[in-house]
Short mmCIF file of C-alpha atoms in Angstrom, two decimals:
data_model
loop_
_atom_site.label_atom_id
_atom_site.label_comp_id
_atom_site.label_asym_id
_atom_site.label_seq_id
_atom_site.Cartn_x
_atom_site.Cartn_y
_atom_site.Cartn_z
CA UNK A 7 16.87 15.87 4.82
CA UNK A 8 16.61 17.99 1.67
CA UNK A 9 15.93 16.91 -1.88
CA UNK A 10 16.35 20.39 -3.37
CA UNK A 11 19.15 22.84 -2.68
CA UNK A 12 17.72 25.55 -0.48
CA UNK A 13 19.47 28.51 -2.03
CA UNK A 14 16.46 30.74 -2.66
CA UNK A 15 14.52 31.47 0.49
CA UNK A 16 12.28 34.30 -0.66
CA UNK A 17 9.49 32.06 -1.95
CA UNK A 18 7.22 30.31 0.52
CA UNK A 19 5.09 27.20 0.48
CA UNK A 20 2.04 29.46 0.10
CA UNK A 21 3.34 30.48 -3.35
CA UNK A 22 3.79 26.84 -4.25
CA UNK A 23 0.26 25.99 -3.16
CA UNK A 24 -1.12 28.83 -5.31
CA UNK A 25 0.83 27.49 -8.29
CA UNK A 26 -0.62 24.02 -7.67
CA UNK A 27 -4.12 25.38 -8.25
CA UNK A 28 -3.10 26.12 -11.85
CA UNK A 29 -0.54 23.43 -12.70
CA UNK A 30 -0.01 19.78 -11.82
CA UNK A 31 1.30 19.48 -8.22
CA UNK A 32 4.15 17.25 -9.38
CA UNK A 33 5.17 19.72 -12.10
CA UNK A 34 5.31 22.49 -9.50
CA UNK A 35 7.41 20.42 -7.09
CA UNK A 36 9.79 19.51 -9.90
CA UNK A 37 10.11 23.14 -11.07
CA UNK A 38 10.88 24.36 -7.56
CA UNK A 39 13.52 21.65 -7.21
CA UNK A 40 15.03 22.54 -10.60
CA UNK A 41 15.28 26.22 -9.69
CA UNK A 42 16.72 25.50 -6.25
CA UNK A 43 13.72 27.01 -4.52
CA UNK A 44 12.84 25.96 -1.00
CA UNK A 45 10.65 22.89 -0.92
CA UNK A 46 11.22 21.98 2.67
CA UNK A 47 13.68 22.54 5.42
CA UNK A 48 14.36 20.52 8.56
CA UNK A 49 11.00 19.13 9.65
CA UNK A 50 8.20 21.56 8.79
CA UNK A 51 4.75 21.10 10.26
CA UNK A 52 2.31 19.04 8.22
CA UNK A 53 -0.65 21.36 7.75
CA UNK A 54 -3.78 19.20 7.81
CA UNK A 55 -1.49 16.23 7.24
CA UNK A 56 0.23 17.70 4.16
CA UNK A 57 3.91 17.15 4.90
CA UNK A 58 6.02 19.17 2.43
CA UNK A 59 8.89 16.66 2.67
CA UNK A 60 6.62 13.81 1.65
CA UNK A 61 5.04 15.90 -1.10
CA UNK A 62 8.47 16.70 -2.50
CA UNK A 63 9.38 12.99 -2.51
CA UNK A 64 6.19 12.22 -4.45
CA UNK A 65 7.36 14.65 -7.10
CA UNK A 66 10.39 12.41 -7.63
CA UNK A 67 8.28 9.41 -8.73
CA UNK A 68 9.12 8.94 -12.39
CA UNK A 69 7.07 7.29 -15.16
CA UNK A 70 10.31 6.64 -17.04
CA UNK A 71 11.74 4.78 -14.05
CA UNK A 72 8.53 2.75 -13.84
CA UNK A 73 8.70 1.99 -17.55
CA UNK A 74 12.33 0.89 -17.32
CA UNK A 75 11.53 -1.47 -14.45
CA UNK A 76 8.53 -3.05 -16.19
CA UNK A 77 10.35 -3.46 -19.50
CA UNK A 78 13.31 -5.02 -17.71
CA UNK A 79 11.07 -7.52 -15.93
CA UNK A 80 9.36 -8.39 -19.22
CA UNK A 81 12.78 -8.98 -20.82
CA UNK A 82 13.30 -12.10 -18.68
CA UNK A 83 10.92 -13.89 -21.11
CA UNK A 84 9.19 -15.78 -18.32
CA UNK A 85 9.13 -15.26 -14.59
CA UNK A 86 7.26 -18.44 -13.85
CA UNK A 87 8.00 -19.53 -10.30
CA UNK A 88 8.40 -23.05 -11.65
CA UNK A 89 11.24 -21.89 -13.92
CA UNK A 90 13.56 -21.74 -10.90
CA UNK A 91 14.18 -25.49 -11.18
CA UNK A 92 16.05 -27.58 -13.71
CA UNK A 93 16.85 -27.54 -16.54
CA UNK A 94 18.25 -24.02 -16.10
CA UNK A 95 16.69 -21.23 -18.11
CA UNK A 96 18.73 -19.67 -20.92
CA UNK A 97 21.15 -17.00 -19.79
CA UNK A 98 19.38 -13.83 -18.70
CA UNK A 99 15.94 -15.46 -18.65
CA UNK A 100 13.70 -16.95 -16.00
CA UNK A 101 12.68 -16.06 -12.50
CA UNK A 102 16.14 -16.53 -10.99
CA UNK A 103 17.60 -13.83 -13.25
CA UNK A 104 14.60 -11.61 -12.45
CA UNK A 105 15.01 -11.84 -8.69
CA UNK A 106 18.75 -11.19 -8.92
CA UNK A 107 18.00 -8.04 -10.88
CA UNK A 108 15.43 -6.92 -8.30
CA UNK A 109 17.96 -7.44 -5.54
CA UNK A 110 20.56 -5.44 -7.49
CA UNK A 111 18.07 -2.57 -7.82
CA UNK A 112 17.44 -2.48 -4.07
CA UNK A 113 21.20 -2.54 -3.50
CA UNK A 114 21.66 0.32 -5.96
CA UNK A 115 19.08 2.42 -4.11
CA UNK A 116 20.80 1.60 -0.83
CA UNK A 117 24.17 2.67 -2.16
CA UNK A 118 22.66 5.99 -3.26
CA UNK A 119 21.34 6.69 0.26
CA UNK A 120 24.46 5.65 2.17
CA UNK A 121 23.51 2.03 2.88
CA UNK A 122 20.16 3.08 4.38
CA UNK A 123 18.41 -0.07 3.14
CA UNK A 124 18.85 -3.59 4.46
CA UNK A 125 18.47 -5.77 1.36
CA UNK A 126 17.32 -9.30 2.20
CA UNK A 127 15.84 -12.48 0.79
CA UNK A 128 13.34 -14.92 2.26
CA UNK A 129 14.07 -18.25 0.55
CA UNK A 130 12.34 -21.57 1.10
CA UNK A 131 11.42 -24.75 -0.75
CA UNK A 132 7.76 -25.30 -1.46
CA UNK A 133 7.01 -29.06 -1.56
CA UNK A 134 5.11 -30.56 -4.46
CA UNK A 135 1.41 -29.78 -4.21
CA UNK A 136 -1.38 -27.87 -5.87
CA UNK A 137 -0.02 -26.05 -8.96
CA UNK A 138 3.51 -27.00 -7.87
CA UNK A 139 4.33 -30.28 -9.67
CA UNK A 140 7.64 -30.73 -7.86
CA UNK A 141 9.54 -29.22 -4.95
CA UNK A 142 10.42 -25.65 -5.97
CA UNK A 143 12.60 -22.94 -4.48
CA UNK A 144 10.71 -19.68 -3.90
CA UNK A 145 12.56 -16.48 -3.00
CA UNK A 146 11.03 -13.23 -1.77
CA UNK A 147 13.28 -10.20 -2.22
CA UNK A 148 12.84 -7.16 -0.01
CA UNK A 149 14.47 -4.03 1.41
CA UNK A 150 14.03 -2.60 4.89
CA UNK A 151 14.19 1.13 5.62
CA UNK A 152 14.67 0.99 9.38
CA UNK A 153 12.82 3.55 11.50
CA UNK A 154 14.88 6.16 13.32
CA UNK A 155 12.82 6.34 16.52
CA UNK A 156 13.87 3.81 19.14
CA UNK A 157 10.28 3.16 20.17
CA UNK A 158 8.56 3.38 16.80
CA UNK A 159 11.13 1.48 14.72
CA UNK A 160 9.38 -1.77 15.69
CA UNK A 161 6.24 -0.51 13.94
CA UNK A 162 6.23 -1.61 10.30
CA UNK A 163 4.32 -0.63 7.16
CA UNK A 164 4.84 -2.67 4.00
CA UNK A 165 4.28 -2.38 0.26
CA UNK A 166 4.36 -5.44 -1.97
CA UNK A 167 3.90 -6.75 -5.50
CA UNK A 168 4.57 -10.19 -6.97
CA UNK A 169 7.32 -10.54 -9.53
CA UNK A 170 6.39 -13.97 -10.86
CA UNK A 171 4.31 -14.37 -14.03
CA UNK A 172 2.49 -17.07 -15.98
CA UNK A 173 0.87 -17.72 -19.33
CA UNK A 174 -2.15 -19.89 -20.23
CA UNK A 175 -0.58 -23.03 -18.78
CA UNK A 176 0.59 -22.91 -15.17
CA UNK A 177 3.17 -25.66 -15.84
CA UNK A 178 4.63 -23.98 -18.94
CA UNK A 179 8.06 -22.63 -17.94
CA UNK A 180 9.56 -22.11 -21.41
CA UNK A 181 7.16 -20.01 -23.50
CA UNK A 182 6.80 -16.27 -23.05
CA UNK A 183 5.03 -15.05 -19.92
CA UNK A 184 5.76 -11.31 -20.01
CA UNK A 185 3.53 -10.41 -17.04
CA UNK A 186 3.82 -6.67 -17.72
CA UNK A 187 0.64 -5.77 -15.86
CA UNK A 188 0.34 -8.92 -13.74
CA UNK A 189 2.47 -8.13 -11.93
CA UNK A 190 5.54 -6.29 -13.15
CA UNK A 191 3.43 -3.18 -12.55
CA UNK A 192 3.06 -3.94 -8.82
CA UNK A 193 6.74 -4.87 -8.54
CA UNK A 194 7.60 -1.53 -10.15
CA UNK A 195 5.51 0.23 -7.50
CA UNK A 196 7.51 -1.44 -4.70
CA UNK A 197 10.78 -0.55 -6.43
CA UNK A 198 9.82 3.06 -7.11
CA UNK A 199 8.57 3.58 -3.55
CA UNK A 200 11.93 2.26 -2.32
CA UNK A 201 13.85 4.55 -4.66
CA UNK A 202 12.14 7.77 -3.63
CA UNK A 203 11.40 7.10 0.06
CA UNK A 204 14.88 5.80 0.85
CA UNK A 205 16.03 9.40 0.52
CA UNK A 206 14.06 10.27 3.64
CA UNK A 207 14.04 9.09 7.23
CA UNK A 208 10.95 8.05 9.17
CA UNK A 209 10.28 7.19 12.82
CA UNK A 210 8.71 3.84 11.88
CA UNK A 211 10.04 1.13 9.56
CA UNK A 212 9.04 0.63 5.91
CA UNK A 213 9.49 -2.68 4.06
CA UNK A 214 9.54 -2.77 0.26
CA UNK A 215 8.68 -6.34 -0.70
CA UNK A 216 8.51 -8.37 -3.90
CA UNK A 217 7.22 -11.93 -3.69
CA UNK A 218 7.10 -15.01 -5.91
CA UNK A 219 4.79 -18.01 -6.02
CA UNK A 220 1.67 -15.84 -6.22
CA UNK A 221 0.34 -17.43 -9.38
CA UNK A 222 0.56 -20.92 -7.86
CA UNK A 223 -1.34 -19.99 -4.69
CA UNK A 224 0.14 -17.04 -2.74
CA UNK A 225 3.05 -19.21 -1.57
CA UNK A 226 5.62 -16.42 -1.29
CA UNK A 227 3.43 -13.97 0.58
CA UNK A 228 2.05 -16.78 2.72
CA UNK A 229 5.55 -17.75 3.84
CA UNK A 230 6.53 -14.14 4.49
CA UNK A 231 3.34 -13.43 6.48
CA UNK A 232 3.86 -16.54 8.62
CA UNK A 233 7.45 -15.45 9.28
CA UNK A 234 6.25 -12.01 10.35
CA UNK A 235 3.71 -13.55 12.71
CA UNK A 236 6.15 -16.08 14.19
CA UNK A 237 8.73 -13.36 14.80
CA UNK A 238 6.16 -11.06 16.41
CA UNK A 239 6.42 -8.23 13.92
CA UNK A 240 4.30 -5.18 14.67
CA UNK A 241 3.07 -4.97 11.09
CA UNK A 242 0.42 -2.24 10.97
CA UNK A 243 -0.39 -2.00 7.27
CA UNK A 244 0.18 -4.00 4.07
CA UNK A 245 -0.34 -2.34 0.68
CA UNK A 246 -0.53 -4.97 -2.07
CA UNK A 247 -0.29 -3.78 -5.67
CA UNK A 248 -1.43 -6.35 -8.21
CA UNK A 249 -2.46 -5.45 -11.77
CA UNK A 250 -1.98 -1.70 -11.50
CA UNK A 251 -0.85 -1.14 -15.09
CA UNK A 252 -3.92 0.82 -16.22
CA UNK A 253 -4.45 -1.46 -19.21
CA UNK A 254 -4.94 0.62 -22.36
CA UNK A 255 -8.30 -0.87 -23.35
CA UNK A 256 -11.73 0.51 -24.14
CA UNK A 257 -13.71 1.32 -21.03
CA UNK A 258 -10.71 2.01 -18.80
CA UNK A 259 -10.80 4.73 -16.17
CA UNK A 260 -7.33 6.30 -15.86
CA UNK A 261 -8.37 8.53 -12.97
CA UNK A 262 -8.98 5.94 -10.27
CA UNK A 263 -7.58 2.77 -8.73
CA UNK A 264 -9.63 0.24 -6.80
CA UNK A 265 -8.68 -0.43 -3.18
CA UNK A 266 -10.08 -3.73 -1.87
CA UNK A 267 -10.34 -4.42 1.86
CA UNK A 268 -11.74 -7.25 3.95
CA UNK A 269 -14.76 -6.62 6.19
CA UNK A 270 -14.94 -9.33 8.83
CA UNK A 271 -11.28 -10.36 9.20
CA UNK A 272 -10.21 -13.68 7.70
CA UNK A 273 -8.43 -14.41 10.98
CA UNK A 274 -11.54 -13.80 13.13
CA UNK A 275 -12.68 -16.61 15.40
CA UNK A 276 -16.34 -17.59 15.75
CA UNK A 277 -16.53 -15.56 18.95
CA UNK A 278 -14.93 -12.60 17.18
CA UNK A 279 -17.50 -12.80 14.40
CA UNK A 280 -20.40 -12.86 16.86
CA UNK A 281 -18.93 -9.86 18.66
CA UNK A 282 -18.44 -7.92 15.42
CA UNK A 283 -21.97 -8.61 14.25
CA UNK A 284 -23.40 -7.68 17.61
CA UNK A 285 -21.80 -4.24 17.41
CA UNK A 286 -22.51 -3.66 13.71
CA UNK A 287 -18.78 -3.55 13.06
CA UNK A 288 -18.73 -5.51 9.81
CA UNK A 289 -17.22 -2.53 8.00
CA UNK A 290 -14.68 -1.53 10.63
CA UNK A 291 -11.86 -4.04 10.35
CA UNK A 292 -8.30 -2.78 10.60
CA UNK A 293 -8.02 -3.33 6.85
CA UNK A 294 -11.00 -1.02 6.25
CA UNK A 295 -9.21 1.65 8.30
CA UNK A 296 -6.22 1.36 5.94
CA UNK A 297 -8.52 1.79 2.93
CA UNK A 298 -10.05 4.89 4.51
CA UNK A 299 -6.55 6.18 5.28
CA UNK A 300 -5.58 5.75 1.61
CA UNK A 301 -8.64 7.76 0.58
CA UNK A 302 -7.87 10.54 3.05
CA UNK A 303 -4.22 10.58 2.00
CA UNK A 304 -5.24 11.03 -1.64
CA UNK A 305 -7.29 14.06 -0.63
CA UNK A 306 -4.55 15.49 1.60
CA UNK A 307 -1.90 15.33 -1.11
CA UNK A 308 -4.28 16.09 -3.99
CA UNK A 309 -3.07 13.04 -5.87
CA UNK A 310 -4.06 12.83 -9.52
CA UNK A 311 -5.33 9.29 -8.98
CA UNK A 312 -8.34 8.92 -6.69
CA UNK A 313 -9.03 5.62 -4.95
CA UNK A 314 -12.31 3.82 -5.39
CA UNK A 315 -12.92 1.92 -2.15
CA UNK A 316 -14.34 -1.55 -2.75
CA UNK A 317 -15.58 -3.10 0.47
CA UNK A 318 -14.83 -6.75 -0.22
CA UNK A 319 -11.70 -8.87 0.15
CA UNK A 320 -11.03 -9.14 -3.59
CA UNK A 321 -12.66 -9.58 -6.97
CA UNK A 322 -14.89 -12.58 -7.80
CA UNK A 323 -12.96 -15.80 -8.52
CA UNK A 324 -9.65 -14.08 -7.78
CA UNK A 325 -7.22 -13.65 -4.91
CA UNK A 326 -4.12 -11.70 -3.95
CA UNK A 327 -1.17 -11.49 -1.61
CA UNK A 328 -2.87 -9.14 0.85
CA UNK A 329 -5.18 -12.00 1.82
CA UNK A 330 -2.16 -14.10 2.87
CA UNK A 331 -1.34 -11.38 5.40
CA UNK A 332 -5.02 -11.06 6.38
CA UNK A 333 -5.11 -14.78 7.23
CA UNK A 334 -2.25 -14.26 9.69
CA UNK A 335 -4.11 -11.42 11.39
CA UNK A 336 -2.41 -8.49 9.65
CA UNK A 337 -4.35 -5.60 8.13
CA UNK A 338 -3.87 -5.15 4.41
CA UNK A 339 -5.50 -3.90 1.20
CA UNK A 340 -5.18 -4.51 -2.51
CA UNK A 341 -4.70 -1.88 -5.26
CA UNK A 342 -5.93 -2.89 -8.74
CA UNK A 343 -6.73 -0.94 -11.90
CA UNK A 344 -10.40 -0.05 -12.38
CA UNK A 345 -11.16 -2.21 -15.42
CA UNK A 346 -9.17 -5.31 -16.26
CA UNK A 347 -8.75 -6.85 -19.72
CA UNK A 348 -8.73 -10.61 -19.24
CA UNK A 349 -7.30 -11.15 -22.72
CA UNK A 350 -4.13 -9.61 -21.32
CA UNK A 351 -3.85 -11.83 -18.23
CA UNK A 352 -2.71 -15.45 -17.92
CA UNK A 353 -2.65 -15.83 -21.70
CA UNK A 354 -0.16 -17.16 -24.22
CA UNK A 355 1.07 -14.34 -26.46
CA UNK A 356 -0.83 -14.69 -29.73
CA UNK A 357 -3.37 -13.11 -32.08
CA UNK A 358 -6.63 -14.91 -32.83
CA UNK A 359 -9.48 -13.54 -34.92
CA UNK A 360 -7.89 -10.12 -34.79
CA UNK A 361 -7.68 -10.11 -30.99
CA UNK A 362 -4.31 -9.73 -29.28
CA UNK A 363 -3.72 -11.93 -26.25
CA UNK A 364 -0.92 -11.75 -23.74
CA UNK A 365 0.27 -9.51 -20.92
CA UNK A 366 2.50 -7.27 -23.05
CA UNK A 367 4.28 -4.08 -22.04
CA UNK A 368 2.62 -2.09 -24.81
CA UNK A 369 -0.72 -2.34 -22.99
CA UNK A 370 0.65 -0.71 -19.81
CA UNK A 371 0.11 2.99 -19.08
CA UNK A 372 3.33 4.01 -17.32
CA UNK A 373 1.95 7.37 -16.22
CA UNK A 374 -0.88 5.52 -14.52
CA UNK A 375 1.51 3.18 -12.70
CA UNK A 376 3.52 6.20 -11.53
CA UNK A 377 0.32 7.71 -10.10
CA UNK A 378 -0.37 4.45 -8.25
CA UNK A 379 3.19 4.57 -6.91
CA UNK A 380 2.67 8.14 -5.68
CA UNK A 381 -0.49 7.17 -3.81
CA UNK A 382 1.31 4.20 -2.24
CA UNK A 383 4.34 6.29 -1.32
CA UNK A 384 2.18 9.02 0.23
CA UNK A 385 0.35 6.43 2.33
CA UNK A 386 3.53 4.63 3.42
CA UNK A 387 5.33 7.85 4.32
CA UNK A 388 2.35 9.28 6.20
CA UNK A 389 1.90 6.11 8.25
CA UNK A 390 5.63 5.81 8.97
CA UNK A 391 5.76 9.45 10.08
CA UNK A 392 2.73 9.25 12.36
CA UNK A 393 2.74 8.13 15.98
CA UNK A 394 1.24 4.76 16.88
CA UNK A 395 -2.55 4.55 17.05
CA UNK A 396 -3.96 5.22 20.55
CA UNK A 397 -4.12 2.23 22.87
CA UNK A 398 -7.12 0.55 24.49
CA UNK A 399 -9.77 2.77 22.93
CA UNK A 400 -13.03 2.26 24.80
CA UNK A 401 -16.64 3.48 24.50
CA UNK A 402 -18.39 3.61 27.85
CA UNK A 403 -21.64 1.61 27.88
CA UNK A 404 -22.17 1.35 31.64
CA UNK A 405 -25.49 3.17 31.60
CA UNK A 406 -28.16 4.43 29.24
CA UNK A 407 -27.40 8.00 28.19
CA UNK A 408 -27.39 10.11 25.05
CA UNK A 409 -23.87 11.47 25.56
CA UNK A 410 -20.98 9.32 24.34
CA UNK A 411 -17.86 8.94 26.49
CA UNK A 412 -14.64 7.63 24.96
CA UNK A 413 -11.34 6.85 26.68
CA UNK A 414 -7.94 5.72 25.43
CA UNK A 415 -4.33 5.32 26.43
CA UNK A 416 -1.65 7.81 25.41
CA UNK A 417 1.12 6.71 23.05
CA UNK A 418 4.67 8.05 22.57
CA UNK A 419 5.18 11.00 20.21
CA UNK A 420 1.46 11.83 20.14
CA UNK A 421 0.87 15.45 21.10
CA UNK A 422 -2.88 15.34 20.49
CA UNK A 423 -5.77 13.07 19.60
CA UNK A 424 -8.82 13.35 17.39
CA UNK A 425 -12.22 11.74 17.76
CA UNK A 426 -13.74 10.73 14.41
CA UNK A 427 -17.27 9.68 13.58
CA UNK A 428 -19.50 8.85 10.67
CA UNK A 429 -23.03 7.68 10.02
CA UNK A 430 -23.33 3.92 10.18
CA UNK A 431 -23.98 3.85 6.41
CA UNK A 432 -21.10 6.15 5.44
CA UNK A 433 -17.96 4.60 3.91
CA UNK A 434 -15.50 7.20 5.24
CA UNK A 435 -14.90 9.28 8.37
CA UNK A 436 -16.96 12.41 7.83
CA UNK A 437 -16.38 14.35 11.06
CA UNK A 438 -13.58 14.94 13.54
CA UNK A 439 -13.29 16.65 16.89
CA UNK A 440 -9.89 17.65 18.33
CA UNK A 441 -9.38 16.25 21.84
CA UNK A 442 -6.08 17.98 22.63
CA UNK A 443 -3.67 15.88 24.64
CA UNK A 444 -6.44 14.42 26.78
CA UNK A 445 -7.14 10.69 26.92
CA UNK A 446 -10.90 11.00 27.13
CA UNK A 447 -13.70 12.85 25.41
CA UNK A 448 -17.44 13.31 25.89
CA UNK A 449 -19.54 14.07 22.81
CA UNK A 450 -23.11 15.31 22.83
CA UNK A 451 -24.42 12.62 20.50
CA UNK A 452 -25.73 9.11 20.88
CA UNK A 453 -23.34 6.23 20.33
CA UNK A 454 -26.31 4.31 18.91
CA UNK A 455 -26.49 6.52 15.82
CA UNK A 456 -22.86 6.72 14.63
CA UNK A 457 -19.54 4.87 14.49
CA UNK A 458 -16.73 6.45 16.53
CA UNK A 459 -12.95 6.15 16.26
CA UNK A 460 -9.89 7.82 17.78
CA UNK A 461 -6.50 8.56 16.22
CA UNK A 462 -3.18 10.01 17.35
CA UNK A 463 -1.59 13.19 15.98
CA UNK A 464 2.04 14.27 16.42
CA UNK A 465 3.38 17.81 16.78
CA UNK A 466 3.93 18.08 13.01
CA UNK A 467 0.38 17.03 12.17
CA UNK A 468 0.96 13.43 11.08
CA UNK A 469 -2.07 11.26 11.84
CA UNK A 470 -2.22 7.59 12.75
CA UNK A 471 -4.67 4.96 11.63
CA UNK A 472 -8.06 5.25 13.29
CA UNK A 473 -9.07 2.83 16.05
CA UNK A 474 -12.73 1.96 16.58
CA UNK A 475 -13.51 1.62 20.30
CA UNK A 476 -14.59 -1.52 22.07
CA UNK A 477 -17.57 -1.18 24.46
CA UNK A 478 -16.71 -1.09 28.16
CA UNK A 479 -19.29 -1.81 30.86
#
């Protein structure tokens, strides 16, 4: 598929890369598109993982589109999950109007790409309980970009944000709860990823999700995650965006976004925990591999926003929708701005002693949100393009030796494999060794001193998530 008209074929990608050393990468992509210069053709090879088709799509992420989405969500006055009940909200206000607008946006994107998206809702009634004073309808709205490969289409990667909001009082469904940062910003990321990535096709499936009921206790994401588990979804990665507005306050860092990931999985049994601790694998959960993949993707595509990896499930005293997926055994991470302003979260809109309270749109940095969307889109597209991770990765521990022997099972579409390793104290994969199309490798280093992993690589250079081996005796 082509985003730009390929009418001028004299300029190469090498020229574009040279231009990117001087100007913003996204400005260069946009200029080449505007001039009709070749950005990509059929399916060019991804050099070191840099897929020109994905890079071109990232150039289409628009701060103005992000701003329009956030301002529209704020215009619903309140998106309190509890406002879905009676009495009905005034016309054009409340969470029901908000979710109908979100669905219409997904449908608009689908119409633009020839009905490529399956727009769906996941509706249920949450009974009265904690933070839910009476039975309440909760509706998750999502769009599915189905994978094109018969084997890989069952593999799913997902991006999500919650579209509900609240003010100082959880039960207040009438006063303003703009929720511009928390979490219209994350909803805008899901919408913008859907808008730009729906123009492409991928072997694996991508789901663009928006959930409700987060502020009352992760009810929407919890229901969706349980549905995915019950239906046996092969959900490989969840990217949760919550409070990614880059609040315009003193002390902010506009150049980074935090990526939180669980260590020992929430779904781990007591036996699992003992096994993990015995191997020193506390920092090698599947969720940690997603966080590392995000960091590597940022480097590959030279994104303006660099992730700061935070190796804990979430912030103190807080929670998020990724943990609902983690509890069901799915790997997932959370994106959040570097420094939050708590005066602009869960607050009634007001001014006291010269301090402005409330989650207002004017505090959101739309350029920052667009950068978060680009990082999410690059990660989603790279994962959906890559082959499945290698199967049954094993580290031989049958005898005492200083060499390390790894084995694994081949997977469809993988033309090669790579062995990765790092020091036990290093947060990211620091070294890699190509293994060709073999399903085993022997390295001249002791398994006692490093952490190993193996990943799949396709013919175009797309790389899968890394898999840490289990010991085999």
